[in-house]
């Protein structure tokens, strides 16, 4: 078992953000369509890989992360930030 997991137990920090960005696309974009469009930026990934990344079941490589950031036209750091989570400042 891998010990290097996100605080919520998933295998990546960016999956939920990727799902959110994909669902906000117009026209409506399925996981399969996203996989096909990623081929245009040099990443071969099938629908199942997208599904596993979005659900946090799959690790994501730095190469894939960079390609997804390029595709969504956002900085890579924005994908690494993950979803907006409430901050608990109590000690």
PDB file of N, CA, C and O in Angstrom, residues 12-82:
ATOM      1  N   UNK A  12      -4.121  11.374  -5.727  1.00  0.00           N
ATOM      2  CA  UNK A  12      -3.676  12.620  -6.359  1.00  0.00           C
ATOM      3  C   UNK A  12      -4.417  13.800  -5.739  1.00  0.00           C
ATOM      4  O   UNK A  12      -5.443  13.632  -5.103  1.00  0.00           O
ATOM      5  N   UNK A  13      -3.853  14.969  -5.932  1.00  0.00           N
ATOM      6  CA  UNK A  13      -4.471  16.195  -5.431  1.00  0.00           C
ATOM      7  C   UNK A  13      -5.360  16.859  -6.474  1.00  0.00           C
ATOM      8  O   UNK A  13      -6.179  17.706  -6.143  1.00  0.00           O
ATOM      9  N   UNK A  14      -5.191  16.491  -7.735  1.00  0.00           N
ATOM     10  CA  UNK A  14      -5.796  17.246  -8.821  1.00  0.00           C
ATOM     11  C   UNK A  14      -7.048  16.622  -9.435  1.00  0.00           C
ATOM     12  O   UNK A  14      -7.714  17.263 -10.241  1.00  0.00           O
ATOM     13  N   UNK A  15      -7.384  15.412  -9.084  1.00  0.00           N
ATOM     14  CA  UNK A  15      -8.500  14.726  -9.735  1.00  0.00           C
ATOM     15  C   UNK A  15      -9.826  15.445  -9.655  1.00  0.00           C
ATOM     16  O   UNK A  15     -10.538  15.581 -10.659  1.00  0.00           O
ATOM     17  N   UNK A  16     -10.173  15.924  -8.464  1.00  0.00           N
ATOM     18  CA  UNK A  16     -11.455  16.616  -8.315  1.00  0.00           C
ATOM     19  C   UNK A  16     -11.473  17.912  -9.109  1.00  0.00           C
ATOM     20  O   UNK A  16     -12.498  18.273  -9.688  1.00  0.00           O
ATOM     21  N   UNK A  17     -10.346  18.611  -9.158  1.00  0.00           N
ATOM     22  CA  UNK A  17     -10.266  19.865  -9.918  1.00  0.00           C
ATOM     23  C   UNK A  17     -10.392  19.581 -11.421  1.00  0.00           C
ATOM     24  O   UNK A  17     -11.073  20.313 -12.143  1.00  0.00           O
ATOM     25  N   UNK A  18      -9.765  18.510 -11.882  1.00  0.00           N
ATOM     26  CA  UNK A  18      -9.861  18.126 -13.294  1.00  0.00           C
ATOM     27  C   UNK A  18     -11.315  17.814 -13.643  1.00  0.00           C
ATOM     28  O   UNK A  18     -11.823  18.257 -14.673  1.00  0.00           O
ATOM     29  N   UNK A  19     -11.990  17.064 -12.782  1.00  0.00           N
ATOM     30  CA  UNK A  19     -13.406  16.735 -13.018  1.00  0.00           C
ATOM     31  C   UNK A  19     -14.239  18.010 -13.070  1.00  0.00           C
ATOM     32  O   UNK A  19     -15.103  18.168 -13.946  1.00  0.00           O
ATOM     33  N   UNK A  20     -13.975  18.920 -12.143  1.00  0.00           N
ATOM     34  CA  UNK A  20     -14.718  20.182 -12.103  1.00  0.00           C
ATOM     35  C   UNK A  20     -14.507  20.977 -13.387  1.00  0.00           C
ATOM     36  O   UNK A  20     -15.467  21.481 -13.985  1.00  0.00           O
ATOM     37  N   UNK A  21     -13.268  21.087 -13.842  1.00  0.00           N
ATOM     38  CA  UNK A  21     -12.966  21.836 -15.066  1.00  0.00           C
ATOM     39  C   UNK A  21     -13.611  21.185 -16.281  1.00  0.00           C
ATOM     40  O   UNK A  21     -14.162  21.861 -17.144  1.00  0.00           O
ATOM     41  N   UNK A  22     -13.556  19.851 -16.354  1.00  0.00           N
ATOM     42  CA  UNK A  22     -14.155  19.134 -17.489  1.00  0.00           C
ATOM     43  C   UNK A  22     -15.656  19.365 -17.531  1.00  0.00           C
ATOM     44  O   UNK A  22     -16.227  19.627 -18.593  1.00  0.00           O
ATOM     45  N   UNK A  23     -16.306  19.305 -16.376  1.00  0.00           N
ATOM     46  CA  UNK A  23     -17.760  19.461 -16.320  1.00  0.00           C
ATOM     47  C   UNK A  23     -18.201  20.880 -16.633  1.00  0.00           C
ATOM     48  O   UNK A  23     -19.347  21.100 -17.032  1.00  0.00           O
ATOM     49  N   UNK A  24     -17.298  21.853 -16.478  1.00  0.00           N
ATOM     50  CA  UNK A  24     -17.620  23.245 -16.788  1.00  0.00           C
ATOM     51  C   UNK A  24     -17.390  23.583 -18.256  1.00  0.00           C
ATOM     52  O   UNK A  24     -17.736  24.677 -18.692  1.00  0.00           O
ATOM     53  N   UNK A  25     -16.808  22.654 -19.006  1.00  0.00           N
ATOM     54  CA  UNK A  25     -16.498  22.933 -20.410  1.00  0.00           C
ATOM     55  C   UNK A  25     -17.770  23.065 -21.237  1.00  0.00           C
ATOM     56  O   UNK A  25     -18.775  22.424 -20.960  1.00  0.00           O
ATOM     57  N   UNK A  26     -17.683  23.914 -22.240  1.00  0.00           N
ATOM     58  CA  UNK A  26     -18.765  24.037 -23.214  1.00  0.00           C
ATOM     59  C   UNK A  26     -18.152  23.861 -24.590  1.00  0.00           C
ATOM     60  O   UNK A  26     -17.159  24.514 -24.879  1.00  0.00           O
ATOM     61  N   UNK A  27     -18.698  22.981 -25.395  1.00  0.00           N
ATOM     62  CA  UNK A  27     -19.868  22.147 -25.132  1.00  0.00           C
ATOM     63  C   UNK A  27     -19.545  21.078 -24.083  1.00  0.00           C
ATOM     64  O   UNK A  27     -18.386  20.802 -23.787  1.00  0.00           O
ATOM     65  N   UNK A  28     -20.596  20.487 -23.551  1.00  0.00           N
ATOM     66  CA  UNK A  28     -20.461  19.460 -22.528  1.00  0.00           C
ATOM     67  C   UNK A  28     -19.451  18.414 -22.981  1.00  0.00           C
ATOM     68  O   UNK A  28     -19.497  17.941 -24.120  1.00  0.00           O
ATOM     69  N   UNK A  29     -18.516  18.072 -22.104  1.00  0.00           N
ATOM     70  CA  UNK A  29     -17.412  17.183 -22.471  1.00  0.00           C
ATOM     71  C   UNK A  29     -17.389  15.961 -21.557  1.00  0.00           C
ATOM     72  O   UNK A  29     -17.280  16.100 -20.343  1.00  0.00           O
ATOM     73  N   UNK A  30     -17.469  14.788 -22.164  1.00  0.00           N
ATOM     74  CA  UNK A  30     -17.412  13.540 -21.405  1.00  0.00           C
ATOM     75  C   UNK A  30     -15.951  13.175 -21.132  1.00  0.00           C
ATOM     76  O   UNK A  30     -15.024  13.767 -21.696  1.00  0.00           O
ATOM     77  N   UNK A  31     -15.749  12.195 -20.282  1.00  0.00           N
ATOM     78  CA  UNK A  31     -14.390  11.709 -20.019  1.00  0.00           C
ATOM     79  C   UNK A  31     -13.766  11.165 -21.304  1.00  0.00           C
ATOM     80  O   UNK A  31     -12.583  11.375 -21.557  1.00  0.00           O
ATOM     81  N   UNK A  32     -14.552  10.493 -22.096  1.00  0.00           N
ATOM     82  CA  UNK A  32     -14.044   9.959 -23.371  1.00  0.00           C
ATOM     83  C   UNK A  32     -13.617  11.095 -24.303  1.00  0.00           C
ATOM     84  O   UNK A  32     -12.567  11.044 -24.933  1.00  0.00           O
ATOM     85  N   UNK A  33     -14.434  12.139 -24.376  1.00  0.00           N
ATOM     86  CA  UNK A  33     -14.097  13.278 -25.238  1.00  0.00           C
ATOM     87  C   UNK A  33     -12.830  13.980 -24.748  1.00  0.00           C
ATOM     88  O   UNK A  33     -11.994  14.385 -25.541  1.00  0.00           O
ATOM     89  N   UNK A  34     -12.683  14.110 -23.426  1.00  0.00           N
ATOM     90  CA  UNK A  34     -11.476  14.719 -22.878  1.00  0.00           C
ATOM     91  C   UNK A  34     -10.251  13.897 -23.247  1.00  0.00           C
ATOM     92  O   UNK A  34      -9.237  14.451 -23.674  1.00  0.00           O
ATOM     93  N   UNK A  35     -10.352  12.592 -23.123  1.00  0.00           N
ATOM     94  CA  UNK A  35      -9.237  11.716 -23.479  1.00  0.00           C
ATOM     95  C   UNK A  35      -8.848  11.907 -24.943  1.00  0.00           C
ATOM     96  O   UNK A  35      -7.660  11.990 -25.278  1.00  0.00           O
ATOM     97  N   UNK A  36      -9.839  12.000 -25.821  1.00  0.00           N
ATOM     98  CA  UNK A  36      -9.576  12.209 -27.248  1.00  0.00           C
ATOM     99  C   UNK A  36      -8.909  13.568 -27.482  1.00  0.00           C
ATOM    100  O   UNK A  36      -7.979  13.685 -28.280  1.00  0.00           O
ATOM    101  N   UNK A  37      -9.369  14.602 -26.774  1.00  0.00           N
ATOM    102  CA  UNK A  37      -8.812  15.940 -26.954  1.00  0.00           C
ATOM    103  C   UNK A  37      -7.393  16.055 -26.400  1.00  0.00           C
ATOM    104  O   UNK A  37      -6.596  16.852 -26.888  1.00  0.00           O
ATOM    105  N   UNK A  38      -7.081  15.248 -25.383  1.00  0.00           N
ATOM    106  CA  UNK A  38      -5.726  15.279 -24.827  1.00  0.00           C
ATOM    107  C   UNK A  38      -4.687  14.770 -25.822  1.00  0.00           C
ATOM    108  O   UNK A  38      -3.519  15.124 -25.725  1.00  0.00           O
ATOM    109  N   UNK A  39      -5.131  13.953 -26.756  1.00  0.00           N
ATOM    110  CA  UNK A  39      -4.211  13.483 -27.794  1.00  0.00           C
ATOM    111  C   UNK A  39      -3.643  14.656 -28.581  1.00  0.00           C
ATOM    112  O   UNK A  39      -2.514  14.596 -29.061  1.00  0.00           O
ATOM    113  N   UNK A  40      -4.401  15.759 -28.689  1.00  0.00           N
ATOM    114  CA  UNK A  40      -3.936  16.943 -29.411  1.00  0.00           C
ATOM    115  C   UNK A  40      -2.778  17.647 -28.713  1.00  0.00           C
ATOM    116  O   UNK A  40      -2.079  18.444 -29.326  1.00  0.00           O
ATOM    117  N   UNK A  41      -2.601  17.398 -27.408  1.00  0.00           N
ATOM    118  CA  UNK A  41      -1.463  17.974 -26.689  1.00  0.00           C
ATOM    119  C   UNK A  41      -0.441  16.900 -26.332  1.00  0.00           C
ATOM    120  O   UNK A  41       0.419  17.110 -25.487  1.00  0.00           O
ATOM    121  N   UNK A  42      -0.555  15.739 -26.988  1.00  0.00           N
ATOM    122  CA  UNK A  42       0.474  14.713 -26.887  1.00  0.00           C
ATOM    123  C   UNK A  42       0.332  13.708 -25.765  1.00  0.00           C
ATOM    124  O   UNK A  42       1.289  13.018 -25.435  1.00  0.00           O
ATOM    125  N   UNK A  43      -0.839  13.597 -25.167  1.00  0.00           N
ATOM    126  CA  UNK A  43      -1.039  12.639 -24.080  1.00  0.00           C
ATOM    127  C   UNK A  43      -2.039  11.575 -24.518  1.00  0.00           C
ATOM    128  O   UNK A  43      -3.169  11.893 -24.876  1.00  0.00           O
ATOM    129  N   UNK A  44      -1.594  10.320 -24.480  1.00  0.00           N
ATOM    130  CA  UNK A  44      -2.495   9.219 -24.793  1.00  0.00           C
ATOM    131  C   UNK A  44      -3.067   8.694 -23.489  1.00  0.00           C
ATOM    132  O   UNK A  44      -2.338   8.212 -22.623  1.00  0.00           O
ATOM    133  N   UNK A  45      -4.369   8.838 -23.352  1.00  0.00           N
ATOM    134  CA  UNK A  45      -5.058   8.433 -22.144  1.00  0.00           C
ATOM    135  C   UNK A  45      -6.460   8.008 -22.558  1.00  0.00           C
ATOM    136  O   UNK A  45      -7.080   8.668 -23.380  1.00  0.00           O
ATOM    137  N   UNK A  46      -6.938   6.922 -21.987  1.00  0.00           N
ATOM    138  CA  UNK A  46      -8.296   6.511 -22.339  1.00  0.00           C
ATOM    139  C   UNK A  46      -9.298   7.002 -21.291  1.00  0.00           C
ATOM    140  O   UNK A  46      -8.928   7.581 -20.271  1.00  0.00           O
ATOM    141  N   UNK A  47     -10.566   6.766 -21.568  1.00  0.00           N
ATOM    142  CA  UNK A  47     -11.647   7.200 -20.691  1.00  0.00           C
ATOM    143  C   UNK A  47     -11.468   6.651 -19.283  1.00  0.00           C
ATOM    144  O   UNK A  47     -11.671   7.347 -18.289  1.00  0.00           O
ATOM    145  N   UNK A  48     -11.044   5.419 -19.178  1.00  0.00           N
ATOM    146  CA  UNK A  48     -10.862   4.767 -17.877  1.00  0.00           C
ATOM    147  C   UNK A  48      -9.779   5.480 -17.062  1.00  0.00           C
ATOM    148  O   UNK A  48      -9.926   5.658 -15.849  1.00  0.00           O
ATOM    149  N   UNK A  49      -8.709   5.906 -17.713  1.00  0.00           N
ATOM    150  CA  UNK A  49      -7.646   6.633 -17.009  1.00  0.00           C
ATOM    151  C   UNK A  49      -8.173   7.960 -16.479  1.00  0.00           C
ATOM    152  O   UNK A  49      -7.891   8.332 -15.338  1.00  0.00           O
ATOM    153  N   UNK A  50      -8.946   8.672 -17.298  1.00  0.00           N
ATOM    154  CA  UNK A  50      -9.550   9.942 -16.861  1.00  0.00           C
ATOM    155  C   UNK A  50     -10.457   9.683 -15.663  1.00  0.00           C
ATOM    156  O   UNK A  50     -10.414  10.399 -14.659  1.00  0.00           O
ATOM    157  N   UNK A  51     -11.264   8.655 -15.762  1.00  0.00           N
ATOM    158  CA  UNK A  51     -12.187   8.303 -14.690  1.00  0.00           C
ATOM    159  C   UNK A  51     -11.427   8.025 -13.390  1.00  0.00           C
ATOM    160  O   UNK A  51     -11.811   8.500 -12.318  1.00  0.00           O
ATOM    161  N   UNK A  52     -10.347   7.267 -13.475  1.00  0.00           N
ATOM    162  CA  UNK A  52      -9.571   6.910 -12.282  1.00  0.00           C
ATOM    163  C   UNK A  52      -8.829   8.115 -11.705  1.00  0.00           C
ATOM    164  O   UNK A  52      -8.689   8.233 -10.489  1.00  0.00           O
ATOM    165  N   UNK A  53      -8.365   9.018 -12.559  1.00  0.00           N
ATOM    166  CA  UNK A  53      -7.717  10.244 -12.076  1.00  0.00           C
ATOM    167  C   UNK A  53      -8.739  11.100 -11.346  1.00  0.00           C
ATOM    168  O   UNK A  53      -8.497  11.568 -10.233  1.00  0.00           O
ATOM    169  N   UNK A  54      -9.884  11.316 -11.972  1.00  0.00           N
ATOM    170  CA  UNK A  54     -10.913  12.167 -11.367  1.00  0.00           C
ATOM    171  C   UNK A  54     -11.408  11.618 -10.034  1.00  0.00           C
ATOM    172  O   UNK A  54     -11.726  12.384  -9.122  1.00  0.00           O
ATOM    173  N   UNK A  55     -11.475  10.317  -9.902  1.00  0.00           N
ATOM    174  CA  UNK A  55     -11.962   9.715  -8.661  1.00  0.00           C
ATOM    175  C   UNK A  55     -10.852   9.554  -7.626  1.00  0.00           C
ATOM    176  O   UNK A  55     -11.127   9.141  -6.496  1.00  0.00           O
ATOM    177  N   UNK A  56      -9.613   9.861  -8.010  1.00  0.00           N
ATOM    178  CA  UNK A  56      -8.496   9.767  -7.082  1.00  0.00           C
ATOM    179  C   UNK A  56      -7.922   8.373  -6.935  1.00  0.00           C
ATOM    180  O   UNK A  56      -7.086   8.126  -6.077  1.00  0.00           O
ATOM    181  N   UNK A  57      -8.325   7.453  -7.799  1.00  0.00           N
ATOM    182  CA  UNK A  57      -7.831   6.079  -7.731  1.00  0.00           C
ATOM    183  C   UNK A  57      -6.493   5.904  -8.445  1.00  0.00           C
ATOM    184  O   UNK A  57      -5.846   4.887  -8.279  1.00  0.00           O
ATOM    185  N   UNK A  58      -6.086   6.871  -9.238  1.00  0.00           N
ATOM    186  CA  UNK A  58      -4.873   6.750 -10.053  1.00  0.00           C
ATOM    187  C   UNK A  58      -3.947   7.920  -9.762  1.00  0.00           C
ATOM    188  O   UNK A  58      -4.377   9.053  -9.628  1.00  0.00           O
ATOM    189  N   UNK A  59      -2.665   7.595  -9.662  1.00  0.00           N
ATOM    190  CA  UNK A  59      -1.665   8.649  -9.580  1.00  0.00           C
ATOM    191  C   UNK A  59      -1.614   9.370 -10.914  1.00  0.00           C
ATOM    192  O   UNK A  59      -1.979   8.808 -11.951  1.00  0.00           O
ATOM    193  N   UNK A  60      -1.143  10.591 -10.917  1.00  0.00           N
ATOM    194  CA  UNK A  60      -0.996  11.351 -12.155  1.00  0.00           C
ATOM    195  C   UNK A  60       0.464  11.774 -12.265  1.00  0.00           C
ATOM    196  O   UNK A  60       1.061  12.226 -11.286  1.00  0.00           O
ATOM    197  N   UNK A  61       1.043  11.598 -13.443  1.00  0.00           N
ATOM    198  CA  UNK A  61       2.441  11.964 -13.630  1.00  0.00           C
ATOM    199  C   UNK A  61       2.578  13.463 -13.852  1.00  0.00           C
ATOM    200  O   UNK A  61       1.612  14.145 -14.200  1.00  0.00           O
ATOM    201  N   UNK A  62       3.781  13.956 -13.664  1.00  0.00           N
ATOM    202  CA  UNK A  62       4.015  15.383 -13.896  1.00  0.00           C
ATOM    203  C   UNK A  62       3.800  15.742 -15.359  1.00  0.00           C
ATOM    204  O   UNK A  62       3.306  16.827 -15.675  1.00  0.00           O
ATOM    205  N   UNK A  63       4.100  14.826 -16.255  1.00  0.00           N
ATOM    206  CA  UNK A  63       3.891  15.060 -17.686  1.00  0.00           C
ATOM    207  C   UNK A  63       2.400  15.193 -17.982  1.00  0.00           C
ATOM    208  O   UNK A  63       1.966  16.086 -18.706  1.00  0.00           O
ATOM    209  N   UNK A  64       1.594  14.309 -17.401  1.00  0.00           N
ATOM    210  CA  UNK A  64       0.149  14.378 -17.582  1.00  0.00           C
ATOM    211  C   UNK A  64      -0.419  15.647 -16.963  1.00  0.00           C
ATOM    212  O   UNK A  64      -1.282  16.298 -17.555  1.00  0.00           O
ATOM    213  N   UNK A  65       0.073  16.006 -15.787  1.00  0.00           N
ATOM    214  CA  UNK A  65      -0.393  17.211 -15.110  1.00  0.00           C
ATOM    215  C   UNK A  65      -0.107  18.448 -15.955  1.00  0.00           C
ATOM    216  O   UNK A  65      -0.974  19.312 -16.125  1.00  0.00           O
ATOM    217  N   UNK A  66       1.091  18.520 -16.506  1.00  0.00           N
ATOM    218  CA  UNK A  66       1.456  19.659 -17.354  1.00  0.00           C
ATOM    219  C   UNK A  66       0.574  19.716 -18.596  1.00  0.00           C
ATOM    220  O   UNK A  66       0.124  20.794 -19.005  1.00  0.00           O
ATOM    221  N   UNK A  67       0.295  18.569 -19.202  1.00  0.00           N
ATOM    222  CA  UNK A  67      -0.548  18.532 -20.400  1.00  0.00           C
ATOM    223  C   UNK A  67      -1.985  18.942 -20.070  1.00  0.00           C
ATOM    224  O   UNK A  67      -2.621  19.680 -20.835  1.00  0.00           O
ATOM    225  N   UNK A  68      -2.495  18.488 -18.942  1.00  0.00           N
ATOM    226  CA  UNK A  68      -3.852  18.875 -18.542  1.00  0.00           C
ATOM    227  C   UNK A  68      -3.929  20.369 -18.260  1.00  0.00           C
ATOM    228  O   UNK A  68      -4.894  21.029 -18.654  1.00  0.00           O
ATOM    229  N   UNK A  69      -2.919  20.914 -17.597  1.00  0.00           N
ATOM    230  CA  UNK A  69      -2.899  22.362 -17.336  1.00  0.00           C
ATOM    231  C   UNK A  69      -2.865  23.132 -18.656  1.00  0.00           C
ATOM    232  O   UNK A  69      -3.589  24.118 -18.815  1.00  0.00           O
ATOM    233  N   UNK A  70      -2.068  22.659 -19.585  1.00  0.00           N
ATOM    234  CA  UNK A  70      -1.993  23.306 -20.902  1.00  0.00           C
ATOM    235  C   UNK A  70      -3.346  23.216 -21.606  1.00  0.00           C
ATOM    236  O   UNK A  70      -3.829  24.201 -22.171  1.00  0.00           O
ATOM    237  N   UNK A  71      -3.961  22.053 -21.541  1.00  0.00           N
ATOM    238  CA  UNK A  71      -5.251  21.857 -22.190  1.00  0.00           C
ATOM    239  C   UNK A  71      -6.306  22.802 -21.603  1.00  0.00           C
ATOM    240  O   UNK A  71      -7.058  23.435 -22.333  1.00  0.00           O
ATOM    241  N   UNK A  72      -6.370  22.886 -20.268  1.00  0.00           N
ATOM    242  CA  UNK A  72      -7.357  23.740 -19.619  1.00  0.00           C
ATOM    243  C   UNK A  72      -6.932  25.208 -19.583  1.00  0.00           C
ATOM    244  O   UNK A  72      -7.679  26.062 -19.122  1.00  0.00           O
ATOM    245  N   UNK A  73      -5.721  25.487 -20.058  1.00  0.00           N
ATOM    246  CA  UNK A  73      -5.164  26.843 -20.120  1.00  0.00           C
ATOM    247  C   UNK A  73      -5.120  27.492 -18.734  1.00  0.00           C
ATOM    248  O   UNK A  73      -5.572  28.624 -18.537  1.00  0.00           O
ATOM    249  N   UNK A  74      -4.571  26.732 -17.795  1.00  0.00           N
ATOM    250  CA  UNK A  74      -4.386  27.232 -16.437  1.00  0.00           C
ATOM    251  C   UNK A  74      -2.989  26.854 -15.968  1.00  0.00           C
ATOM    252  O   UNK A  74      -2.378  25.932 -16.523  1.00  0.00           O
ATOM    253  N   UNK A  75      -2.470  27.521 -14.956  1.00  0.00           N
ATOM    254  CA  UNK A  75      -1.163  27.127 -14.410  1.00  0.00           C
ATOM    255  C   UNK A  75      -1.242  25.749 -13.743  1.00  0.00           C
ATOM    256  O   UNK A  75      -2.259  25.407 -13.137  1.00  0.00           O
ATOM    257  N   UNK A  76      -0.177  24.970 -13.849  1.00  0.00           N
ATOM    258  CA  UNK A  76      -0.136  23.646 -13.212  1.00  0.00           C
ATOM    259  C   UNK A  76      -0.432  23.735 -11.731  1.00  0.00           C
ATOM    260  O   UNK A  76      -1.092  22.861 -11.159  1.00  0.00           O
ATOM    261  N   UNK A  77       0.050  24.795 -11.099  1.00  0.00           N
ATOM    262  CA  UNK A  77      -0.151  24.961  -9.663  1.00  0.00           C
ATOM    263  C   UNK A  77      -1.630  24.983  -9.292  1.00  0.00           C
ATOM    264  O   UNK A  77      -2.011  24.527  -8.220  1.00  0.00           O
ATOM    265  N   UNK A  78      -2.457  25.476 -10.198  1.00  0.00           N
ATOM    266  CA  UNK A  78      -3.896  25.510  -9.915  1.00  0.00           C
ATOM    267  C   UNK A  78      -4.469  24.093  -9.816  1.00  0.00           C
ATOM    268  O   UNK A  78      -5.370  23.840  -9.024  1.00  0.00           O
ATOM    269  N   UNK A  79      -3.936  23.173 -10.610  1.00  0.00           N
ATOM    270  CA  UNK A  79      -4.384  21.787 -10.518  1.00  0.00           C
ATOM    271  C   UNK A  79      -3.870  21.134  -9.239  1.00  0.00           C
ATOM    272  O   UNK A  79      -4.548  20.314  -8.630  1.00  0.00           O
ATOM    273  N   UNK A  80      -2.673  21.494  -8.832  1.00  0.00           N
ATOM    274  CA  UNK A  80      -2.092  20.908  -7.622  1.00  0.00           C
ATOM    275  C   UNK A  80      -2.785  21.386  -6.361  1.00  0.00           C
ATOM    276  O   UNK A  80      -2.745  20.721  -5.328  1.00  0.00           O
ATOM    277  N   UNK A  81      -3.415  22.536  -6.431  1.00  0.00           N
ATOM    278  CA  UNK A  81      -4.103  23.077  -5.260  1.00  0.00           C
ATOM    279  C   UNK A  81      -5.313  22.217  -4.903  1.00  0.00           C
ATOM    280  O   UNK A  81      -5.761  22.240  -3.768  1.00  0.00           O
ATOM    281  N   UNK A  82      -5.818  21.441  -5.845  1.00  0.00           N
ATOM    282  CA  UNK A  82      -6.961  20.607  -5.584  1.00  0.00           C
ATOM    283  C   UNK A  82      -8.221  21.425  -5.380  1.00  0.00           C
ATOM    284  O   UNK A  82      -8.241  22.625  -5.634  1.00  0.00           O
TER     285      UNK A  82
END
